Coordinates of C-alpha atoms (C1' of nucleotides) in Angstrom, one line a residue:
Chain L
M1 CA -88.6 -157.0 62.6
P2 CA -85.4 -157.4 64.8
E3 CA -83.3 -154.3 64.3
L4 CA -80.3 -153.3 66.0
P5 CA -81.8 -151.6 68.6
E6 CA -84.1 -154.7 68.7
V7 CA -80.6 -157.3 68.8
E8 CA -79.3 -154.6 71.4
T9 CA -81.9 -155.1 74.0
V10 CA -82.1 -158.9 73.6
R11 CA -78.5 -158.9 73.6
L12 CA -78.1 -156.8 77.2
Q13 CA -80.4 -158.3 78.7
L14 CA -78.6 -162.1 77.4
L15 CA -75.5 -160.6 78.5
H16 CA -76.9 -159.9 82.2
K17 CA -78.7 -163.8 82.8
V18 CA -76.6 -166.2 81.1
A19 CA -73.6 -164.8 81.1
G20 CA -71.0 -166.7 83.7
K21 CA -73.3 -169.3 83.1
T22 CA -72.7 -173.6 81.9
I23 CA -73.8 -175.7 79.4
A24 CA -75.5 -178.4 80.6
K25 CA -77.6 -179.7 78.2
V26 CA -78.8 -178.3 74.3
E27 CA -81.4 -179.6 72.5
V28 CA -81.9 -179.4 68.9
F29 CA -85.4 -179.4 67.8
N30 CA -84.9 -178.0 64.2
K31 CA -82.2 -179.0 62.8
K32 CA -81.7 -176.4 59.2
T33 CA -81.8 -174.1 62.7
T34 CA -78.5 -175.1 64.3
G35 CA -77.3 -175.3 60.3
S36 CA -77.9 -179.3 60.3
N37 CA -74.6 -179.4 62.3
T38 CA -74.4 -182.9 63.7
K39 CA -71.0 -182.0 66.5
F40 CA -74.3 -178.6 67.8
E41 CA -74.7 -180.3 71.2
K42 CA -71.5 -182.1 71.9
L43 CA -69.7 -178.4 71.4
L44 CA -71.8 -176.6 73.4
T45 CA -72.0 -179.1 76.0
G46 CA -69.4 -178.1 79.0
K47 CA -69.4 -174.8 77.7
K48 CA -68.6 -171.9 80.1
I49 CA -70.1 -168.9 78.2
K50 CA -68.2 -165.7 78.7
S51 CA -69.6 -162.6 77.4
I52 CA -71.9 -162.4 73.9
D53 CA -71.3 -159.6 71.7
R54 CA -73.4 -158.0 68.5
I55 CA -72.4 -156.3 65.2
G56 CA -75.6 -155.6 63.0
K57 CA -78.4 -157.6 63.7
L58 CA -76.1 -160.7 64.9
L59 CA -75.5 -161.4 68.0
I60 CA -71.5 -163.4 68.8
F61 CA -71.9 -165.4 71.8
S62 CA -67.8 -166.2 73.1
F63 CA -66.5 -168.9 75.8
K64 CA -64.5 -169.0 78.7
N65 CA -61.3 -170.7 77.4
E66 CA -62.3 -171.4 74.3
P67 CA -60.5 -168.7 71.7
N68 CA -62.0 -170.2 69.2
L69 CA -65.5 -171.1 69.5
F70 CA -68.7 -169.0 69.1
L71 CA -72.5 -169.0 68.6
L72 CA -73.5 -167.2 66.2
G73 CA -77.3 -165.8 66.7
H74 CA -79.6 -164.6 64.2
L75 CA -83.6 -163.4 65.1
K76 CA -83.9 -162.6 61.7
M77 CA -87.6 -161.9 61.1
T78 CA -89.7 -164.1 64.0
G79 CA -86.8 -165.3 65.9
Q80 CA -87.4 -164.7 69.6
F81 CA -84.8 -165.6 73.1
F82 CA -86.6 -166.4 75.5
F83 CA -84.8 -167.5 79.4
I84 CA -86.8 -169.1 81.7
D85 CA -85.3 -169.9 85.4
K86 CA -86.7 -173.7 85.3
R87 CA -87.8 -175.6 82.8
G88 CA -91.9 -174.7 83.7
K89 CA -94.1 -173.0 82.5
V90 CA -94.1 -168.8 82.1
K91 CA -96.0 -165.0 82.1
G92 CA -95.1 -163.5 79.4
G93 CA -95.5 -163.6 74.5
G94 CA -94.6 -165.3 72.2
H95 CA -96.6 -166.6 69.9
S96 CA -100.0 -168.5 69.5
L97 CA -99.6 -166.4 72.8
T98 CA -102.4 -163.5 73.7
A99 CA -100.3 -161.2 77.3
G100 CA -101.1 -162.4 80.0
D101 CA -101.7 -166.0 78.5
T102 CA -99.0 -168.6 79.9
K103 CA -96.4 -171.1 77.5
I104 CA -95.5 -174.4 78.1
F105 CA -91.6 -173.9 77.3
P106 CA -90.1 -176.1 75.3
G107 CA -93.4 -175.3 72.3
K108 CA -94.6 -175.3 69.1
H109 CA -92.2 -173.1 68.1
T110 CA -89.1 -173.6 69.6
R111 CA -86.1 -174.6 67.5
V112 CA -82.6 -175.0 70.1
A113 CA -83.2 -175.1 73.7
F114 CA -80.0 -174.8 75.6
G115 CA -80.1 -175.5 79.8
F116 CA -77.5 -175.0 81.9
T117 CA -75.9 -176.3 84.6
D118 CA -78.2 -173.4 87.3
G119 CA -81.4 -175.2 86.0
S120 CA -82.2 -172.3 84.1
T121 CA -82.9 -173.2 79.8
L122 CA -82.0 -170.3 76.8
Y123 CA -85.2 -171.1 74.7
F124 CA -84.8 -170.1 70.4
N125 CA -88.3 -169.8 69.0
D126 CA -88.8 -168.8 65.4
M127 CA -92.0 -169.4 63.6
R128 CA -90.7 -168.9 60.3
K129 CA -87.2 -171.2 60.9
F130 CA -85.4 -168.0 59.0
G131 CA -83.0 -168.0 62.3
Y132 CA -80.1 -168.9 63.2
T133 CA -78.2 -170.7 66.1
K134 CA -74.8 -171.7 64.6
L135 CA -71.3 -172.3 65.5
A136 CA -68.2 -170.8 64.1
S137 CA -64.8 -170.5 64.2
K138 CA -62.2 -167.7 65.0
A139 CA -62.2 -167.0 61.1
E140 CA -65.0 -168.1 60.1
L141 CA -66.2 -165.5 62.9
E142 CA -64.2 -162.6 61.1
A143 CA -65.6 -163.1 57.1
V144 CA -68.0 -162.0 57.9
R145 CA -67.9 -159.2 60.2
S146 CA -65.6 -158.6 58.0
K147 CA -69.3 -158.4 55.4
F148 CA -70.5 -155.4 57.3
G149 CA -70.7 -151.1 57.3
P150 CA -70.4 -149.7 59.9
E151 CA -73.1 -149.1 62.2
P152 CA -74.6 -145.0 63.2
I153 CA -74.2 -145.3 66.7
D154 CA -70.8 -145.6 66.6
I155 CA -69.3 -142.3 67.8
K156 CA -67.0 -143.0 65.3
F157 CA -70.1 -142.5 62.7
D158 CA -68.6 -140.4 59.6
G159 CA -70.8 -137.9 58.1
Q160 CA -68.4 -136.6 55.6
W161 CA -67.7 -140.6 55.0
F162 CA -71.7 -140.9 54.5
A163 CA -71.8 -137.9 52.0
E164 CA -69.0 -139.1 50.5
K165 CA -70.1 -142.5 50.3
L166 CA -74.4 -141.7 48.8
K167 CA -72.8 -140.3 45.7
L168 CA -71.5 -143.4 44.5
R169 CA -74.5 -144.9 44.8
K170 CA -77.5 -145.2 41.7
R171 CA -80.3 -147.6 44.1
S172 CA -83.0 -145.4 46.2
I173 CA -81.5 -144.0 49.5
K174 CA -84.1 -146.8 51.7
A175 CA -81.9 -149.7 49.0
V176 CA -78.4 -148.1 50.3
L177 CA -79.5 -148.5 54.1
L178 CA -81.1 -151.6 54.1
D179 CA -77.3 -153.2 52.6
Q180 CA -76.1 -154.2 55.8
Q181 CA -72.7 -154.4 54.0
F182 CA -72.7 -150.1 53.3
V183 CA -74.2 -149.3 57.5
A184 CA -75.4 -152.2 59.5
G185 CA -78.1 -152.4 61.9
L186 CA -80.6 -150.8 60.1
G187 CA -84.1 -152.2 58.6
N188 CA -87.3 -151.4 57.3
I189 CA -88.5 -149.4 60.4
Y190 CA -85.2 -147.0 61.3
V191 CA -85.5 -146.8 57.5
D192 CA -88.5 -145.4 57.0
E193 CA -88.1 -143.4 60.5
A194 CA -84.8 -142.3 59.5
L195 CA -86.0 -140.7 57.1
W196 CA -88.5 -139.0 58.2
H197 CA -86.4 -136.8 60.9
A198 CA -83.5 -136.1 57.8
K199 CA -86.8 -135.1 55.3
V200 CA -86.6 -137.0 52.5
K201 CA -87.6 -139.6 50.1
P202 CA -87.2 -143.6 51.1
S203 CA -87.3 -143.6 46.3
R204 CA -84.9 -140.2 46.4
L205 CA -82.1 -142.2 44.1
A206 CA -78.2 -142.0 46.6
N207 CA -76.8 -140.2 44.7
T208 CA -79.0 -136.7 44.8
L209 CA -79.1 -136.1 48.1
T210 CA -77.1 -133.8 49.4
K211 CA -74.6 -133.3 51.4
K212 CA -76.6 -131.0 53.9
E213 CA -79.3 -134.4 53.7
A214 CA -76.6 -136.8 54.3
K215 CA -75.4 -136.0 57.1
D216 CA -78.7 -135.1 59.0
L217 CA -79.1 -138.3 57.6
A218 CA -76.5 -139.8 58.7
V219 CA -77.3 -138.2 62.7
A220 CA -81.0 -139.0 62.0
A221 CA -79.8 -142.8 61.7
G222 CA -78.2 -142.5 65.4
R223 CA -80.1 -140.9 66.9
V224 CA -83.1 -143.3 65.9
L225 CA -81.2 -146.2 66.9
R226 CA -79.8 -145.4 70.5
E227 CA -83.2 -144.0 71.5
A228 CA -85.2 -147.1 70.7
I229 CA -82.2 -149.4 72.0
A230 CA -83.2 -147.1 75.7
V231 CA -86.9 -147.7 75.9
G232 CA -85.7 -151.3 74.6
G233 CA -87.2 -151.7 70.7
T234 CA -90.7 -151.6 69.1
T235 CA -93.1 -154.6 69.0
F236 CA -94.8 -154.2 65.8
R237 CA -95.5 -157.9 65.4
D238 CA -93.0 -160.6 66.2
F239 CA -90.2 -159.3 68.1
A240 CA -90.4 -159.7 72.0
H241 CA -87.9 -159.6 74.9
T242 CA -86.6 -162.3 77.1
D243 CA -89.1 -162.3 79.5
G244 CA -91.0 -161.5 77.0
K245 CA -92.8 -158.5 77.7
E246 CA -92.6 -155.5 74.5
G247 CA -90.4 -153.0 73.1
N248 CA -92.1 -149.5 74.5
Y249 CA -90.2 -147.5 70.0
S250 CA -93.8 -148.0 68.9
D251 CA -95.2 -144.8 70.9
Y252 CA -92.0 -143.7 69.2
L253 CA -92.6 -144.1 65.5
E254 CA -93.7 -141.0 63.2
V255 CA -94.6 -142.6 60.0
F256 CA -94.0 -146.3 60.2
A257 CA -97.6 -148.3 60.3
R258 CA -99.0 -144.4 60.8
N259 CA -100.4 -144.7 57.3
G260 CA -103.1 -143.1 56.5
E261 CA -102.7 -140.5 59.4
K262 CA -101.0 -137.4 60.2
C263 CA -97.9 -136.6 60.0
R264 CA -96.5 -134.9 63.4
R265 CA -94.2 -132.2 61.7
C266 CA -97.2 -131.0 58.4
K267 CA -100.3 -131.9 59.4
N268 CA -100.1 -133.8 56.1
L269 CA -101.7 -137.7 55.7
I270 CA -98.8 -140.3 56.1
E271 CA -98.5 -142.2 52.9
K272 CA -97.5 -145.8 51.9
T273 CA -95.7 -147.5 49.0
R274 CA -93.3 -149.7 48.4
V275 CA -89.8 -149.1 47.2
A276 CA -86.7 -151.5 47.3
G277 CA -89.2 -154.0 47.2
R278 CA -90.5 -153.0 50.9
G279 CA -93.8 -151.3 52.4
T280 CA -92.6 -148.1 52.6
H281 CA -94.2 -145.0 54.8
F282 CA -93.3 -141.1 54.6
C283 CA -94.9 -138.2 54.6
P284 CA -95.6 -137.1 51.1
N285 CA -95.5 -132.9 51.7
C286 CA -92.0 -132.6 54.5
Q287 CA -90.3 -135.2 52.8
K288 CA -88.7 -134.5 49.5
Chain G
dA1 C1' -107.7 -169.7 47.6
dC2 C1' -105.1 -165.8 47.7
dT3 C1' -102.5 -161.5 48.7
dC4 C1' -99.0 -159.6 51.9
dT5 C1' -95.5 -159.7 55.7
dT6 C1' -89.7 -158.3 55.9
dG7 C1' -84.0 -159.5 56.7
dT8 C1' -80.3 -161.9 53.5
dT9 C1' -78.4 -164.1 50.5
dA10 C1' -77.3 -166.6 46.0
dA11 C1' -77.4 -166.0 41.7
dA12 C1' -78.6 -163.7 36.9
dA13 C1' -78.0 -159.4 34.9
dC14 C1' -75.8 -155.5 34.1
Chain H
dG1 C1' -65.1 -156.9 40.8
dG2 C1' -68.9 -154.2 42.2
dT3 C1' -73.4 -152.9 41.7
dT4 C1' -78.1 -153.7 41.3
dT5 C1' -82.1 -157.5 40.3
dT6 C1' -85.0 -161.0 41.5
dA7 C1' -86.1 -164.9 43.0
dA8 C1' -86.9 -167.9 47.3
dC9 C1' -86.1 -169.0 51.8
dA10 C1' -91.0 -170.5 55.5
dA11 C1' -95.4 -170.1 57.8
dG12 C1' -99.3 -167.0 59.9
dA13 C1' -102.0 -163.5 59.3
dG14 C1' -106.1 -161.6 56.6

DNA sequence: ACTCTTGTTAAAAC
DNA sequence: GGTTTTAACAAGAG
């Protein structure tokens, strides 16, 4: 699912493709996606994209000479951004489409289309309509930003702080890692992966981790996120790059979707259970 | 027809 | 007030 590495992959691709472009026309195919803002199209038309930032799994578009206007983009589970040079047929992935097939934009799952003055278009597709592209003021953006915890990939991420904070939490370590207010960016895939690398069982209560386990986990979380960014994220089902291609971290997964297969560390079989209400993969032998 | 999938949030419980 | 749990959301796959 789209987690920090997938969103960062999209951010880097969009930064390269749409920064500096001016929006000529906006089409909303699903009102809920834009927060049912009736002024959405009008407020964006004529605006020039200045930059694209990210916090956790949230994309933040800013505009030239518009210090009080931001576009917040969240993929949730099935959101996809596609960039098309000019409207028409394109090769690539996306829903209701097989590899190498041809897709017409806008398609069945296109929720918003941003047309630029040079004839190119950015499409936001989202099968399940949980994702959004919503406008926000500077104050609203700061209110949202304040709710995110630090990111494990931040060079200032503090293992000592992490270990001390875990002592105060009584839920499973998996539930705590999924909490974006505690640490930002991890989702179901990378939580399971980080816990495997740190040799900690997902069901362990957070306050029972030793200082060494906590510090190992902090390092592991940063490492899996960084390595996943380096290979364009993980495509498990729905995630696609802005050109429809897939992420390659699927080749590096140690536990996620590997239930029944051998642990590469101890040769035991990987199990799948339910922790924190999520499908959870781990090695029952070498994760303590 | 029924179960399963997950990111986030609102609401209720503690 | 902070923390925790649960349900809800939507649409498709199997």
